Amino acid sequence: MEKFIKNEQFNFIKKQVALIKDSYKKNSDPTVIRAVKELANAKIIELFPFISQEQTEMLDLSKKKTDFEFDQYIQVLAQYLLPFPQVTEQEIKKMFPKAKKLKVPELAKLNREQITYLSWTDISTNKKYIIYKLNEKMIGIECKYTLLSKDNVCSFCNRFGPVAFISTVTKAKKAKNPDYYKAIGNYICFDSTECNGKITNVDYLTTFLKESLGEPC
């Protein structure tokens, strides 16, 4: 069977499993547990509208009851994680032609199965770089970042924790005003590894990237 699960989908599934395990630990009424499992199962299947019967059966957790069974379920699904697309240092540098001394992360050390978007910071320039496959094309944006002293909610993964305020200038232009520019800002996890470990959907991420690129959302 081919790999078919994206990192953010896997994170979503793990979150649903955690909810079910929590219901069991609270000794909830069997009817309540069954309802929680049915809802979780439905939400998981909805993530994959074009999967095979075999894949559907693999995702079905309705018959799982013990922590061991749920842990096994997660371990099996982990084998079908889609890796983040291969990208070379040269390809990354082409995405950021204005960054003359771009510091690229060690690509060989990346765990690509645990990445929804690739991001790293350059402390010397206060820049944060984000790479993502949008509409079947690898794109990259450059942002300025400011670390915040107080924790907040990340716009990408909804995790509450250490965040940075990032801002980028959209490439959208106005015909009657060639000097027009619009800055877009967001709070996101400063640690992109933590963010990639929590993100469960890419709605806000893709909206942010499209706005940054001046594309319709």
XYZ file of N, CA and C in Angstrom:
651
model
N 0.843 -1.193 0.000
C 0.000 0.000 0.000
C 0.884 1.252 0.000
N 0.517 2.233 -0.805
C 1.287 3.465 -0.884
C 1.078 4.327 0.351
N 2.054 5.174 0.625
C 1.925 6.126 1.723
C 0.874 7.164 1.349
N 0.042 7.537 2.313
C -1.072 8.426 1.965
C -1.439 9.416 3.078
N -0.731 9.372 4.191
C -1.085 10.219 5.336
C -0.094 11.380 5.478
N -0.594 12.594 5.480
C 0.258 13.765 5.675
C 0.499 13.992 7.167
N 1.555 14.705 7.472
C 1.914 14.950 8.871
C 0.764 15.556 9.672
N 0.112 16.590 9.111
C -0.960 17.248 9.859
C -2.163 16.318 10.051
N -2.394 15.415 9.096
C -3.480 14.441 9.241
C -3.142 13.437 10.342
N -1.887 13.042 10.397
C -1.431 12.109 11.428
C -1.572 12.743 12.813
N -1.224 14.009 12.910
C -1.383 14.728 14.183
C -2.854 14.793 14.601
N -3.726 14.999 13.609
C -5.162 15.045 13.887
C -5.649 13.697 14.405
N -5.193 12.631 13.766
C -5.598 11.277 14.181
C -5.130 11.004 15.610
N -3.895 11.369 15.917
C -3.368 11.167 17.278
C -4.185 11.945 18.304
N -4.641 13.114 17.922
C -5.462 13.921 18.823
C -6.796 13.241 19.092
N -7.393 12.649 18.059
C -8.656 11.940 18.226
C -8.473 10.697 19.106
N -7.377 9.989 18.905
C -7.078 8.805 19.714
C -6.903 9.199 21.182
N -6.235 10.326 21.415
C -6.038 10.808 22.792
C -7.379 11.110 23.457
N -8.320 11.655 22.701
C -9.652 11.942 23.241
C -10.378 10.661 23.637
N -10.237 9.641 22.798
C -10.890 8.361 23.093
C -10.265 7.712 24.330
N -8.944 7.703 24.390
C -8.252 7.113 25.536
C -8.635 7.843 26.826
N -8.796 9.148 26.721
C -9.188 9.939 27.885
C -10.598 9.565 28.346
N -11.483 9.271 27.378
C -12.855 8.861 27.725
C -12.855 7.546 28.492
N -12.000 6.619 28.064
C -11.888 5.339 28.773
C -11.353 5.546 30.192
N -10.344 6.405 30.334
C -9.719 6.626 31.642
C -10.689 7.270 32.638
N -11.616 8.033 32.120
C -12.593 8.689 32.991
C -13.767 7.774 33.324
N -13.664 6.507 32.850
C -14.732 5.529 33.104
C -16.095 6.046 32.668
N -16.110 6.650 31.512
C -17.366 7.183 30.995
C -18.346 6.067 30.679
N -19.571 6.438 30.595
C -20.624 5.495 30.220
C -20.298 4.894 28.844
N -20.522 3.573 28.650
C -20.233 2.925 27.358
C -20.880 3.633 26.170
N -22.059 4.184 26.404
C -22.746 4.903 25.331
C -21.964 6.159 24.933
N -21.405 6.814 25.944
C -20.615 8.020 25.690
C -19.339 7.659 24.934
N -18.673 6.593 25.389
C -17.435 6.150 24.735
C -17.703 5.784 23.277
N -18.795 5.073 23.039
C -19.140 4.671 21.670
C -19.385 5.904 20.801
N -20.050 6.900 21.370
C -20.317 8.138 20.617
C -19.026 8.880 20.296
N -18.113 8.920 21.271
C -16.816 9.588 21.059
C -16.035 8.881 19.960
N -16.043 7.547 19.992
C -15.318 6.762 18.985
C -15.928 6.938 17.593
N -17.255 6.921 17.520
C -17.928 7.078 16.226
C -17.652 8.443 15.620
N -17.660 9.472 16.469
C -17.390 10.820 15.984
C -15.936 10.935 15.521
N -15.019 10.374 16.308
C -13.600 10.406 15.947
C -13.366 9.667 14.636
N -13.995 8.504 14.508
C -13.849 7.707 13.291
C -14.338 8.482 12.069
N -15.481 9.128 12.211
C -16.059 9.896 11.104
C -15.147 11.050 10.705
N -14.602 11.740 11.705
C -13.710 12.874 11.431
C -12.431 12.422 10.726
N -11.917 11.269 11.137
C -10.694 10.747 10.518
C -10.938 10.369 9.064
N -12.035 9.664 8.802
C -12.346 9.242 7.431
C -12.586 10.459 6.528
N -13.165 11.512 7.089
C -13.420 12.735 6.311
C -12.139 13.381 5.802
N -11.029 13.093 6.469
C -9.745 13.655 6.034
C -9.286 13.090 4.702
N -9.830 11.913 4.349
C -9.346 11.189 3.167
C -10.511 10.843 2.238
N -10.947 11.781 1.431
C -12.118 11.539 0.581
C -11.876 10.575 -0.589
N -10.600 10.301 -0.913
C -10.334 9.490 -2.108
C -9.480 8.263 -1.810
N -9.725 7.635 -0.675
C -8.908 6.476 -0.315
C -9.589 5.167 -0.697
N -8.793 4.103 -0.707
C -9.291 2.780 -1.066
C -10.005 2.139 0.121
N -10.661 1.019 -0.147
C -11.333 0.273 0.908
C -10.321 -0.238 1.932
N -9.163 -0.677 1.440
C -8.108 -1.179 2.325
C -7.611 -0.080 3.267
N -7.446 1.109 2.734
C -7.002 2.233 3.557
C -8.079 2.639 4.569
N -9.336 2.570 4.140
C -10.456 2.884 5.035
C -10.484 1.928 6.219
N -10.272 0.643 5.937
C -10.268 -0.367 6.996
C -9.095 -0.153 7.954
N -7.959 0.272 7.415
C -6.794 0.531 8.254
C -7.054 1.694 9.213
N -7.769 2.702 8.755
C -8.053 3.894 9.559
C -9.153 3.664 10.595
N -9.954 2.628 10.396
C -11.080 2.357 11.292
C -10.592 1.969 12.687
N -10.983 2.737 13.677
C -10.561 2.421 15.055
C -11.731 2.018 15.946
N -12.869 1.763 15.338
C -14.089 1.492 16.118
C -13.981 0.265 17.021
N -13.131 -0.710 16.650
C -13.026 -1.930 17.456
C -11.874 -1.885 18.467
N -11.118 -0.786 18.470
C -10.009 -0.657 19.424
C -10.567 -0.314 20.809
N -9.955 -0.923 21.840
C -10.463 -0.684 23.196
C -9.366 -0.353 24.207
N -8.210 -0.990 24.077
C -7.158 -0.805 25.073
C -6.100 0.190 24.597
N -5.323 0.705 25.550
C -4.219 1.607 25.213
C -3.252 0.919 24.258
N -3.002 -0.362 24.498
C -2.088 -1.118 23.641
C -2.607 -1.149 22.196
N -3.892 -1.386 22.032
C -4.471 -1.440 20.685
C -4.398 -0.069 19.991
N -4.656 0.980 20.753
C -4.579 2.328 20.170
C -3.140 2.697 19.817
N -2.197 2.288 20.670
C -0.785 2.571 20.390
C -0.316 1.805 19.147
N -0.770 0.565 19.021
C -0.451 -0.227 17.833
C -1.038 0.414 16.581
N -2.241 0.893 16.700
C -2.944 1.578 15.602
C -2.109 2.757 15.095
N -1.597 3.576 16.020
C -0.777 4.731 15.657
C 0.537 4.283 15.015
N 1.138 3.217 15.565
C 2.399 2.714 15.022
C 2.238 2.207 13.586
N 1.124 1.564 13.321
C 0.867 1.068 11.961
C 0.689 2.245 10.995
N -0.101 3.228 11.406
C -0.334 4.383 10.531
C 0.938 5.173 10.264
N 1.845 5.191 11.237
C 3.105 5.938 11.083
C 3.926 5.419 9.903
N 3.701 4.170 9.524
C 4.437 3.592 8.392
C 3.950 4.145 7.046
N 2.812 4.836 7.074
C 2.229 5.334 5.822
C 2.246 6.866 5.733
N 3.193 7.452 6.478
C 3.325 8.904 6.442
C 4.025 9.362 5.167
N 3.434 10.353 4.514
C 4.037 10.947 3.323
C 5.152 11.903 3.743
N 6.353 11.737 3.221
C 7.437 12.644 3.606
C 7.296 14.010 2.931
N 7.817 15.029 3.585
C 7.884 16.354 2.975
C 8.716 16.225 1.696
N 8.315 16.906 0.611
C 9.037 16.757 -0.670
C 10.536 17.037 -0.548
N 11.306 16.275 -1.302
C 12.744 16.511 -1.351
C 13.000 17.893 -1.946
N 13.878 18.638 -1.314
C 14.250 19.950 -1.831
C 15.746 20.137 -1.579
N 16.457 20.648 -2.567
C 17.905 20.808 -2.443
C 18.255 22.211 -1.965
N 19.477 22.355 -1.504
C 19.954 23.665 -1.057
C 19.895 24.666 -2.205
N 20.237 24.214 -3.409
C 20.211 25.097 -4.574
C 18.787 25.556 -4.889
N 17.826 24.651 -4.778
C 16.425 24.999 -5.041
C 15.916 26.005 -4.009
N 16.343 25.828 -2.758
C 15.934 26.768 -1.707
C 16.505 28.147 -1.981
N 17.745 28.211 -2.369
C 18.383 29.506 -2.633
C 17.710 30.231 -3.796
N 17.194 29.471 -4.753
C 16.475 30.087 -5.881
C 15.152 30.699 -5.426
N 14.576 30.155 -4.334
C 13.319 30.697 -3.817
C 13.530 32.055 -3.145
N 14.760 32.297 -2.686
C 15.067 33.535 -1.967
C 16.264 34.230 -2.621
N 16.096 34.705 -3.856
C 17.219 35.286 -4.608
C 17.820 36.539 -3.971
N 17.032 37.243 -3.168
C 17.534 38.479 -2.558
C 18.367 38.219 -1.302
N 18.253 37.002 -0.767
C 19.035 36.645 0.424
C 20.391 36.118 -0.032
N 21.372 37.002 -0.100
C 22.672 36.660 -0.669
C 23.467 35.674 0.175
N 23.326 35.737 1.491
C 24.063 34.831 2.372
C 23.085 33.950 3.148
N 22.189 33.344 2.409
C 21.140 32.527 3.021
C 21.733 31.306 3.717
N 21.356 31.128 4.977
C 21.787 29.962 5.741
C 20.689 28.905 5.670
N 20.971 27.827 4.989
C 19.997 26.761 4.776
C 20.167 25.685 5.850
N 19.066 25.145 6.380
C 19.189 24.086 7.396
C 19.826 22.830 6.826
N 20.327 21.969 7.714
C 20.933 20.715 7.275
C 19.836 19.771 6.800
N 19.618 19.748 5.511
C 18.496 19.017 4.927
C 18.584 17.510 5.171
N 19.789 16.979 5.222
C 19.966 15.536 5.395
C 19.508 15.074 6.777
N 19.467 15.980 7.749
C 19.088 15.619 9.116
C 17.594 15.782 9.391
N 16.851 16.261 8.399
C 15.420 16.489 8.590
C 14.654 15.169 8.636
N 13.717 15.066 9.549
C 12.791 13.930 9.559
C 11.590 14.354 8.721
N 11.628 14.070 7.436
C 10.647 14.621 6.507
C 9.238 14.091 6.729
N 9.108 12.943 7.409
C 7.771 12.412 7.712
C 7.067 13.232 8.783
N 7.810 14.052 9.511
C 7.215 14.840 10.588
C 7.187 16.328 10.263
N 7.129 16.634 8.975
C 7.130 18.034 8.545
C 5.924 18.325 7.650
N 5.163 19.336 8.021
C 4.103 19.857 7.152
C 4.657 21.025 6.346
N 5.407 21.879 7.025
C 6.090 22.979 6.339
C 7.514 23.067 6.872
N 8.433 23.454 6.027
C 9.830 23.600 6.421
C 10.076 25.054 6.804
N 10.661 25.256 7.976
C 10.922 26.622 8.427
C 12.184 26.675 9.279
N 12.890 27.772 9.180
C 14.077 27.988 10.000
C 14.297 29.484 10.168
N 15.124 29.841 11.139
C 15.384 31.249 11.424
C 16.855 31.582 11.223
N 17.086 32.829 10.880
C 18.440 33.376 10.804
C 18.499 34.471 11.861
N 19.098 34.141 13.002
C 19.136 35.071 14.127
C 19.879 36.354 13.784
N 20.897 36.244 12.934
C 21.715 37.418 12.616
C 20.942 38.479 11.839
N 19.915 38.059 11.102
C 19.135 39.013 10.301
C 17.687 39.144 10.779
N 17.336 38.406 11.844
C 15.950 38.388 12.347
C 14.955 37.986 11.259
N 15.338 36.988 10.488
C 14.480 36.509 9.407
C 14.029 35.082 9.696
N 12.789 34.798 9.336
C 12.251 33.439 9.412
C 11.809 33.055 8.008
N 12.201 31.870 7.572
C 11.879 31.400 6.224
C 10.899 30.233 6.309
N 9.954 30.227 5.410
C 8.928 29.170 5.374
C 8.827 28.614 3.962
N 8.872 27.279 3.862
C 8.726 26.599 2.570
C 7.580 25.601 2.676
N 6.749 25.570 1.628
C 5.571 24.696 1.647
C 5.194 24.349 0.202
N 4.598 23.185 0.024
C 4.121 22.799 -1.302
C 2.690 23.292 -1.463
N 2.526 24.333 -2.237
C 1.218 24.969 -2.424
C 0.781 24.802 -3.874
N -0.387 24.195 -4.066
C -0.893 23.947 -5.425
C 0.136 23.223 -6.289
N 0.718 22.180 -5.708
C 1.684 21.306 -6.398
C 2.995 21.997 -6.742
N 3.249 23.145 -6.130
C 4.498 23.870 -6.393
C 5.153 24.259 -5.073
N 6.460 24.058 -4.990
C 7.192 24.438 -3.790
C 7.395 25.949 -3.793
N 6.935 26.598 -2.731
C 7.063 28.049 -2.633
C 7.740 28.411 -1.308
N 8.339 29.591 -1.281
C 8.998 30.040 -0.071
C 8.728 31.503 0.188
N 8.569 31.860 1.456
C 8.403 33.268 1.813
C 9.379 33.618 2.932
N 9.766 34.871 2.945
C 10.695 35.392 3.943
C 9.953 36.343 4.864
N 10.142 36.178 6.160
C 9.446 37.015 7.144
C 10.432 37.634 8.122
N 10.072 38.768 8.633
C 10.773 39.354 9.767
C 10.122 38.783 11.025
N 10.892 38.540 12.062
C 10.280 38.031 13.277
C 10.731 38.813 14.503
N 9.832 38.840 15.483
C 10.119 39.453 16.778
C 9.670 38.484 17.858
N 10.588 38.073 18.714
C 10.233 37.176 19.814
C 9.409 37.925 20.849
N 8.408 37.251 21.402
C 7.549 37.870 22.411
C 7.875 37.321 23.794
N 7.724 38.150 24.785
C 8.041 37.742 26.161
C 6.932 36.894 26.774
N 5.714 37.016 26.246
C 4.579 36.251 26.768
C 4.135 35.191 25.763
N 3.698 34.054 26.300
C 3.183 32.991 25.436
C 1.876 33.434 24.783
N 1.595 32.848 23.636
C 0.352 33.149 22.930
C -0.026 31.947 22.080
N -1.124 32.083 21.346
C -1.613 30.987 20.508
C -1.029 31.097 19.104
N -0.466 30.008 18.612
C 0.096 29.972 17.259
C -1.029 29.941 16.232
N -0.912 30.763 15.208
C -1.928 30.817 14.158
C -1.948 29.556 13.302
N -0.826 28.838 13.233
C -0.736 27.659 12.382
C -1.241 26.392 13.073
N -0.816 26.187 14.332
C -1.139 24.913 15.003
C -2.079 25.066 16.198
N -2.409 26.308 16.571
C -3.306 26.591 17.703
C -2.734 26.161 19.054
N -1.444 25.912 19.105
C -0.796 25.558 20.372
C -0.505 26.831 21.166
N -0.727 26.777 22.461
C -0.393 27.905 23.325
C 1.021 27.696 23.855
N 1.898 28.660 23.578
C 3.283 28.518 24.011
C 4.138 29.658 23.501
N 5.453 29.485 23.505
C 6.360 30.530 23.035
C 6.125 30.832 21.541
N 5.871 32.074 21.234
C 5.603 32.455 19.844
C 6.459 33.645 19.448
N 6.503 33.863 18.155
C 7.142 35.050 17.589
C 6.105 35.755 16.731
N 6.239 37.055 16.623
C 5.381 37.796 15.703
C 6.132 37.867 14.384
N 5.554 37.303 13.341
C 6.201 37.339 12.027
C 5.424 38.271 11.102
N 6.134 38.934 10.238
C 5.480 39.819 9.276
C 6.184 39.704 7.928
N 5.396 39.753 6.895
C 5.940 39.707 5.544
C 5.175 40.699 4.683
N 5.795 41.136 3.615
C 5.152 42.085 2.701
C 4.540 41.311 1.554
N 3.238 41.461 1.373
C 2.553 40.752 0.296
C 3.022 41.237 -1.071
N 3.012 40.319 -2.036
C 3.406 40.669 -3.399
C 2.239 41.215 -4.211
N 1.087 41.362 -3.561
C -0.081 41.915 -4.248
C 0.189 43.379 -4.623
N -0.232 43.772 -5.795
C -0.027 45.140 -6.278
C -1.347 45.764 -6.685
N -1.374 47.084 -6.670
C -2.532 47.819 -7.160
C -2.125 48.588 -8.411
N -2.905 48.409 -9.470
C -2.556 49.000 -10.763
C -2.372 50.510 -10.689
N -3.197 51.189 -9.913
C -3.143 52.651 -9.851
C -2.118 53.166 -8.840
N -1.499 52.243 -8.122
C -0.523 52.655 -7.116
C 0.631 51.649 -7.086
N 1.635 51.845 -7.953
C 2.742 50.888 -8.044
C 3.578 50.785 -6.768
N 3.478 51.789 -5.904
C 4.240 51.783 -4.660
C 3.476 51.129 -3.502
N 2.286 50.621 -3.802
C 1.448 50.016 -2.760
C 2.092 48.752 -2.209
N 2.030 48.597 -0.921
C 2.420 47.334 -0.313
C 1.587 47.105 0.946
N 1.460 45.852 1.304
C 0.667 45.496 2.469
C 1.452 44.499 3.316
N 1.647 44.825 4.571
C 2.344 43.924 5.485
C 1.331 43.011 6.166
N 1.668 41.729 6.270
C 0.804 40.744 6.911
C 1.539 40.186 8.121
N 0.875 40.162 9.263
C 1.519 39.676 10.478
C 0.735 38.579 11.167
N 1.446 37.711 11.877
C 0.822 36.610 12.606
C 1.693 36.194 13.776
N 1.045 35.596 14.779
C 1.783 34.939 15.845
C 1.944 33.475 15.461
N 3.175 32.985 15.433
C 3.384 31.560 15.164
C 4.456 31.024 16.111
N 4.482 29.715 16.285
C 5.500 29.090 17.127
C 6.886 29.483 16.631
N 7.732 29.893 17.543
C 9.113 30.198 17.145
C 9.829 28.908 16.768
N 9.510 27.829 17.467
C 10.107 26.523 17.197
C 9.218 25.785 16.185
N 9.661 25.726 14.942
C 8.836 25.104 13.897
C 8.707 23.593 14.084
N 9.668 22.976 14.789
C 9.560 21.536 15.061
C 8.368 21.265 15.971
N 8.216 22.095 17.014
C 7.067 21.981 17.907
C 5.770 22.202 17.133
N 5.780 23.187 16.253
C 4.586 23.522 15.475
C 4.199 22.372 14.551
N 5.196 21.803 13.874
C 4.925 20.679 12.983
C 4.422 19.458 13.743
N 4.763 19.382 15.016
C 4.303 18.264 15.838
C 2.885 18.433 16.347
N 2.318 19.636 16.197
C 0.979 19.925 16.710
C -0.036 20.293 15.623
N 0.421 20.749 14.494
C -0.492 21.238 13.459
C -1.415 20.117 12.969
N -2.710 20.395 12.922
C -3.684 19.371 12.521
C -4.434 19.718 11.235
N -4.259 20.930 10.729
C -4.796 21.271 9.407
C -3.987 22.441 8.863
N -4.074 22.660 7.573
C -3.227 23.676 6.938
C -4.035 24.875 6.438
N -5.266 25.011 6.912
C -6.130 26.092 6.420
C -5.499 27.465 6.617
N -5.082 27.758 7.840
C -4.528 29.087 8.112
C -3.165 29.260 7.454
N -2.368 28.205 7.457
C -1.051 28.255 6.829
C -1.166 28.598 5.347
N -2.051 27.913 4.635
C -2.189 28.164 3.201
C -2.781 29.544 2.919
N -3.711 29.983 3.778
C -4.276 31.330 3.619
C -3.192 32.386 3.766
N -2.361 32.230 4.788
C -1.269 33.157 5.029
C -0.303 33.200 3.845
N 0.036 32.029 3.326
C 0.980 31.961 2.203
C 0.384 32.577 0.939
N -0.883 32.291 0.692
C -1.531 32.862 -0.492
C -1.611 34.386 -0.407
N -1.936 34.887 0.774
C -1.981 36.340 0.968
C -0.595 36.939 0.765
N 0.411 36.260 1.257
C 1.790 36.746 1.128
C 2.216 36.782 -0.331
N 1.737 35.810 -1.101
C 2.103 35.731 -2.514
C 1.184 36.563 -3.411
N 0.169 37.166 -2.802
C -0.764 37.972 -3.573
C -1.733 37.154 -4.404
N -1.977 35.907 -3.961
C -2.898 35.025 -4.683
C -4.276 35.055 -4.004
N -5.338 34.772 -4.768
C -6.680 34.714 -4.155
C -6.772 33.545 -3.198
N -7.433 33.756 -2.058
C -7.562 32.709 -1.041
C -8.821 31.880 -1.271
